[in-house]
Coordinates of N, CA, C and O in Angstrom, one line a residue:
E219 N -10.2 -7.9 -41.2 CA -9.4 -7.6 -40.2 C -10.3 -6.8 -39.2 O -9.9 -6.9 -38.0
A220 N -11.3 -6.1 -39.6 CA -12.4 -5.5 -38.4 C -12.9 -6.5 -37.6 O -13.2 -6.0 -36.7
V221 N -13.2 -7.8 -38.1 CA -13.9 -8.6 -37.5 C -12.7 -9.2 -36.3 O -13.3 -9.5 -35.4
V222 N -11.7 -9.3 -37.0 CA -10.6 -9.5 -35.5 C -10.5 -8.6 -34.9 O -10.4 -9.1 -33.5
E223 N -10.6 -7.5 -35.3 CA -10.3 -6.6 -34.0 C -11.5 -6.4 -33.0 O -11.3 -6.2 -31.9
E224 N -12.6 -6.7 -33.7 CA -13.7 -6.6 -32.9 C -13.7 -7.9 -31.7 O -14.2 -7.8 -30.8
K225 N -13.2 -8.9 -32.4 CA -13.3 -10.0 -31.4 C -12.4 -10.0 -30.5 O -12.3 -10.3 -29.3
W226 N -11.1 -9.3 -30.8 CA -10.0 -8.8 -30.0 C -10.6 -8.0 -28.8 O -10.3 -8.3 -27.6
A227 N -11.2 -7.2 -29.2 CA -11.7 -5.9 -28.3 C -12.5 -6.9 -27.1 O -12.5 -6.4 -26.1
E228 N -13.2 -7.6 -27.9 CA -14.4 -8.5 -27.0 C -13.7 -9.2 -25.8 O -13.8 -9.5 -24.8
L229 N -12.4 -9.9 -26.5 CA -11.6 -10.9 -25.6 C -11.2 -10.0 -24.5 O -11.1 -10.6 -23.2
V230 N -10.6 -8.8 -24.9 CA -9.7 -8.1 -24.0 C -10.4 -7.5 -23.0 O -10.4 -7.3 -21.7
K231 N -12.1 -7.1 -23.5 CA -13.0 -6.6 -22.4 C -13.4 -7.9 -21.2 O -13.4 -7.6 -20.2
S232 N -13.4 -9.0 -21.8 CA -13.8 -10.3 -20.8 C -12.7 -10.6 -20.1 O -12.6 -10.8 -18.8
V233 N -11.5 -10.6 -20.6 CA -10.1 -10.9 -19.9 C -10.1 -9.6 -18.8 O -9.8 -10.0 -17.3
N234 N -10.3 -8.5 -19.0 CA -10.4 -7.4 -17.9 C -11.5 -7.8 -17.0 O -11.4 -7.4 -15.8
K235 N -12.7 -8.1 -17.4 CA -13.7 -8.5 -16.4 C -13.3 -9.6 -15.4 O -13.5 -9.4 -14.4
V236 N -12.5 -10.7 -15.9 CA -12.0 -11.5 -15.1 C -11.0 -11.3 -14.1 O -10.8 -11.5 -12.8
I237 N -10.0 -10.2 -14.5 CA -9.1 -9.7 -13.7 C -9.7 -9.2 -12.4 O -9.2 -9.0 -11.5
A238 N -10.8 -8.2 -12.6 CA -11.4 -7.4 -11.9 C -12.3 -8.1 -10.9 O -12.1 -8.0 -9.7
W239 N -12.6 -9.4 -11.1 CA -13.4 -10.3 -10.2 C -12.3 -10.9 -9.5 O -12.2 -11.0 -8.3
K240 N -11.3 -11.5 -10.1 CA -10.1 -12.1 -9.2 C -9.6 -11.0 -8.3 O -9.3 -11.5 -7.1
N241 N -9.4 -9.6 -8.4 CA -9.0 -8.9 -7.4 C -9.9 -8.6 -6.6 O -9.5 -8.6 -5.2
T242 N -11.1 -8.7 -6.8 CA -12.2 -8.6 -5.8 C -12.2 -9.7 -4.8 O -12.3 -9.6 -3.5
V243 N -12.2 -10.8 -5.5 CA -12.1 -12.0 -4.8 C -10.7 -12.2 -3.8 O -10.9 -12.2 -2.5
E244 N -9.9 -11.7 -4.5 CA -8.5 -11.6 -3.5 C -8.5 -10.7 -2.4 O -8.1 -11.1 -1.2
N245 N -9.0 -9.6 -2.5 CA -9.3 -8.5 -1.3 C -10.3 -9.2 -0.7 O -10.1 -9.0 0.7
R246 N -11.4 -9.8 -0.8 CA -12.3 -10.4 0.1 C -11.5 -11.5 0.9 O -11.6 -11.7 2.1
L247 N -11.1 -12.4 0.2 CA -10.1 -13.4 0.9 C -9.0 -12.7 2.0 O -9.2 -13.5 3.0
V248 N -8.4 -11.7 1.6 CA -7.7 -11.1 2.9 C -8.4 -10.9 3.9 O -7.9 -11.0 4.9
V249 N -9.5 -10.1 3.4 CA -10.3 -9.7 4.7 C -10.9 -10.7 5.5 O -10.7 -10.7 7.0
L250 N -11.2 -11.9 5.0 CA -11.6 -13.1 5.7 C -10.5 -13.6 6.3 O -10.8 -14.3 7.6
E251 N -9.2 -13.6 5.9 CA -8.2 -14.3 6.3 C -7.8 -13.7 8.0 O -7.7 -13.9 8.9
Q252 N -8.0 -12.0 7.7 CA -7.8 -11.3 8.8 C -8.9 -11.4 9.9 O -8.4 -11.6 11.2
R253 N -9.9 -11.6 9.7 CA -11.1 -12.1 10.6 C -10.9 -13.2 11.0 O -11.2 -13.4 12.2
F254 N -10.3 -14.2 10.3 CA -10.4 -15.7 11.1 C -9.2 -15.4 11.9 O -9.2 -16.1 13.0
E255 N -8.3 -14.7 11.7 CA -6.9 -14.5 12.6 C -7.4 -13.6 13.8 O -6.9 -14.3 15.0
D256 N -8.3 -12.7 13.7 CA -8.7 -12.0 14.9 C -9.6 -13.1 15.9 O -9.3 -13.0 16.9
L257 N -10.5 -13.9 15.2 CA -11.2 -15.0 15.8 C -10.3 -16.0 16.4 O -10.8 -16.3 17.6
R258 N -9.4 -16.3 15.9 CA -8.5 -17.2 16.6 C -7.7 -16.7 17.8 O -7.7 -17.2 18.7
H259 N -7.3 -15.5 17.5 CA -6.7 -14.7 18.7 C -7.5 -14.7 20.0 O -7.2 -14.9 21.1
Q260 N -9.0 -14.2 19.5 CA -9.8 -14.0 20.5 C -10.4 -15.2 21.4 O -10.4 -15.1 22.5
F261 N -10.5 -16.3 20.6 CA -10.6 -17.7 21.0 C -9.3 -18.0 22.1 O -9.9 -18.7 23.2
E262 N -8.1 -17.8 21.7 CA -7.1 -18.2 22.4 C -7.1 -17.7 23.9 O -6.8 -17.8 24.9
Q263 N -7.5 -16.2 23.7 CA -7.7 -15.4 24.8 C -8.7 -15.7 25.7 O -8.4 -15.8 27.2
L264 N -10.1 -16.3 25.2 CA -11.1 -16.8 26.0 C -10.6 -17.9 26.7 O -10.9 -18.3 27.8
N265 N -9.8 -18.8 25.8 CA -9.6 -20.2 26.6 C -8.5 -19.9 27.4 O -8.7 -20.6 28.4
K266 N -7.7 -19.1 27.5 CA -6.7 -18.9 28.3 C -7.3 -18.3 29.9 O -7.1 -18.6 30.8
G267 N -8.3 -17.4 29.6 CA -9.2 -16.9 30.7 C -9.8 -18.1 31.3 O -10.1 -18.0 32.5
L268 N -10.9 -18.8 30.6 CA -11.3 -19.7 31.3 C -10.3 -20.9 32.0 O -10.7 -21.3 32.9
L269 N -9.2 -21.1 31.5 CA -8.3 -21.8 32.0 C -7.8 -21.3 33.4 O -7.8 -22.1 34.3
E270 N -7.4 -20.4 33.4 CA -7.1 -19.5 34.6 C -8.1 -19.6 35.9 O -7.9 -20.0 36.7
K271 N -9.4 -19.5 35.2 CA -10.5 -19.2 36.3 C -10.7 -20.7 36.8 O -11.1 -20.7 38.1
I272 N -10.7 -21.8 36.0 CA -10.8 -23.2 36.6 C -9.6 -23.6 37.5 O -9.9 -24.1 38.3
N273 N -8.7 -22.9 36.9 CA -7.5 -23.5 38.1 C -7.5 -22.8 39.6 O -7.0 -23.0 40.5
E274 N -8.2 -21.7 39.4 CA -8.4 -20.8 40.7 C -9.5 -21.4 41.5 O -9.7 -21.4 42.6
L275 N -10.3 -22.2 41.1 CA -11.7 -23.1 41.7 C -11.0 -23.5 42.9 O -11.5 -23.4 44.1
P276 N -10.0 -24.5 42.8 CA -9.5 -25.3 44.1 C -9.1 -24.4 44.9 O -9.4 -24.6 46.1
S277 N -8.5 -23.3 44.8 CA -7.8 -22.4 45.7 C -9.1 -21.7 46.3 O -9.3 -21.5 47.8
R278 N -9.9 -21.3 45.6 CA -11.4 -20.7 46.1 C -12.0 -21.5 47.1 O -12.5 -21.1 48.2
E279 N -12.1 -22.9 46.4 CA -12.6 -23.9 47.5 C -12.2 -24.0 49.0 O -12.6 -24.1 50.2
A280 N -11.1 -23.9 48.9 CA -10.2 -24.0 50.0 C -10.4 -22.9 51.0 O -10.5 -23.0 52.1
D281 N -10.3 -22.0 50.6 CA -10.6 -20.4 51.0 C -11.9 -20.5 51.9 O -12.1 -20.1 53.1
I282 N -13.1 -21.1 51.0 CA -14.2 -21.2 51.8 C -14.3 -22.0 52.7 O -14.9 -21.9 53.7
A283 N -13.4 -23.1 52.3 CA -13.7 -24.3 53.5 C -12.9 -24.0 55.1 O -13.3 -24.0 56.2
D284 N -12.0 -23.1 54.6 CA -11.2 -22.2 55.6 C -11.6 -21.5 56.6 O -11.6 -21.3 58.0
S285 N -13.0 -20.9 55.9 CA -13.6 -19.8 56.8 C -14.6 -20.2 57.7 O -15.1 -21.1 57.7

């Protein structure tokens, strides 16, 4: 019976290590997901700004030509 209890304790210790690893990975995944979402938002803002600038070019060229 002592052997069974020892093996059970080892198993519980191993399972607890796996659970701790899983929690660590999940936390890192949440952080990475947030970073990805932040990057996506920044890219959208950059893209929007670039498109606005590109759309302004023809009117600027017309202003220069009129000068």
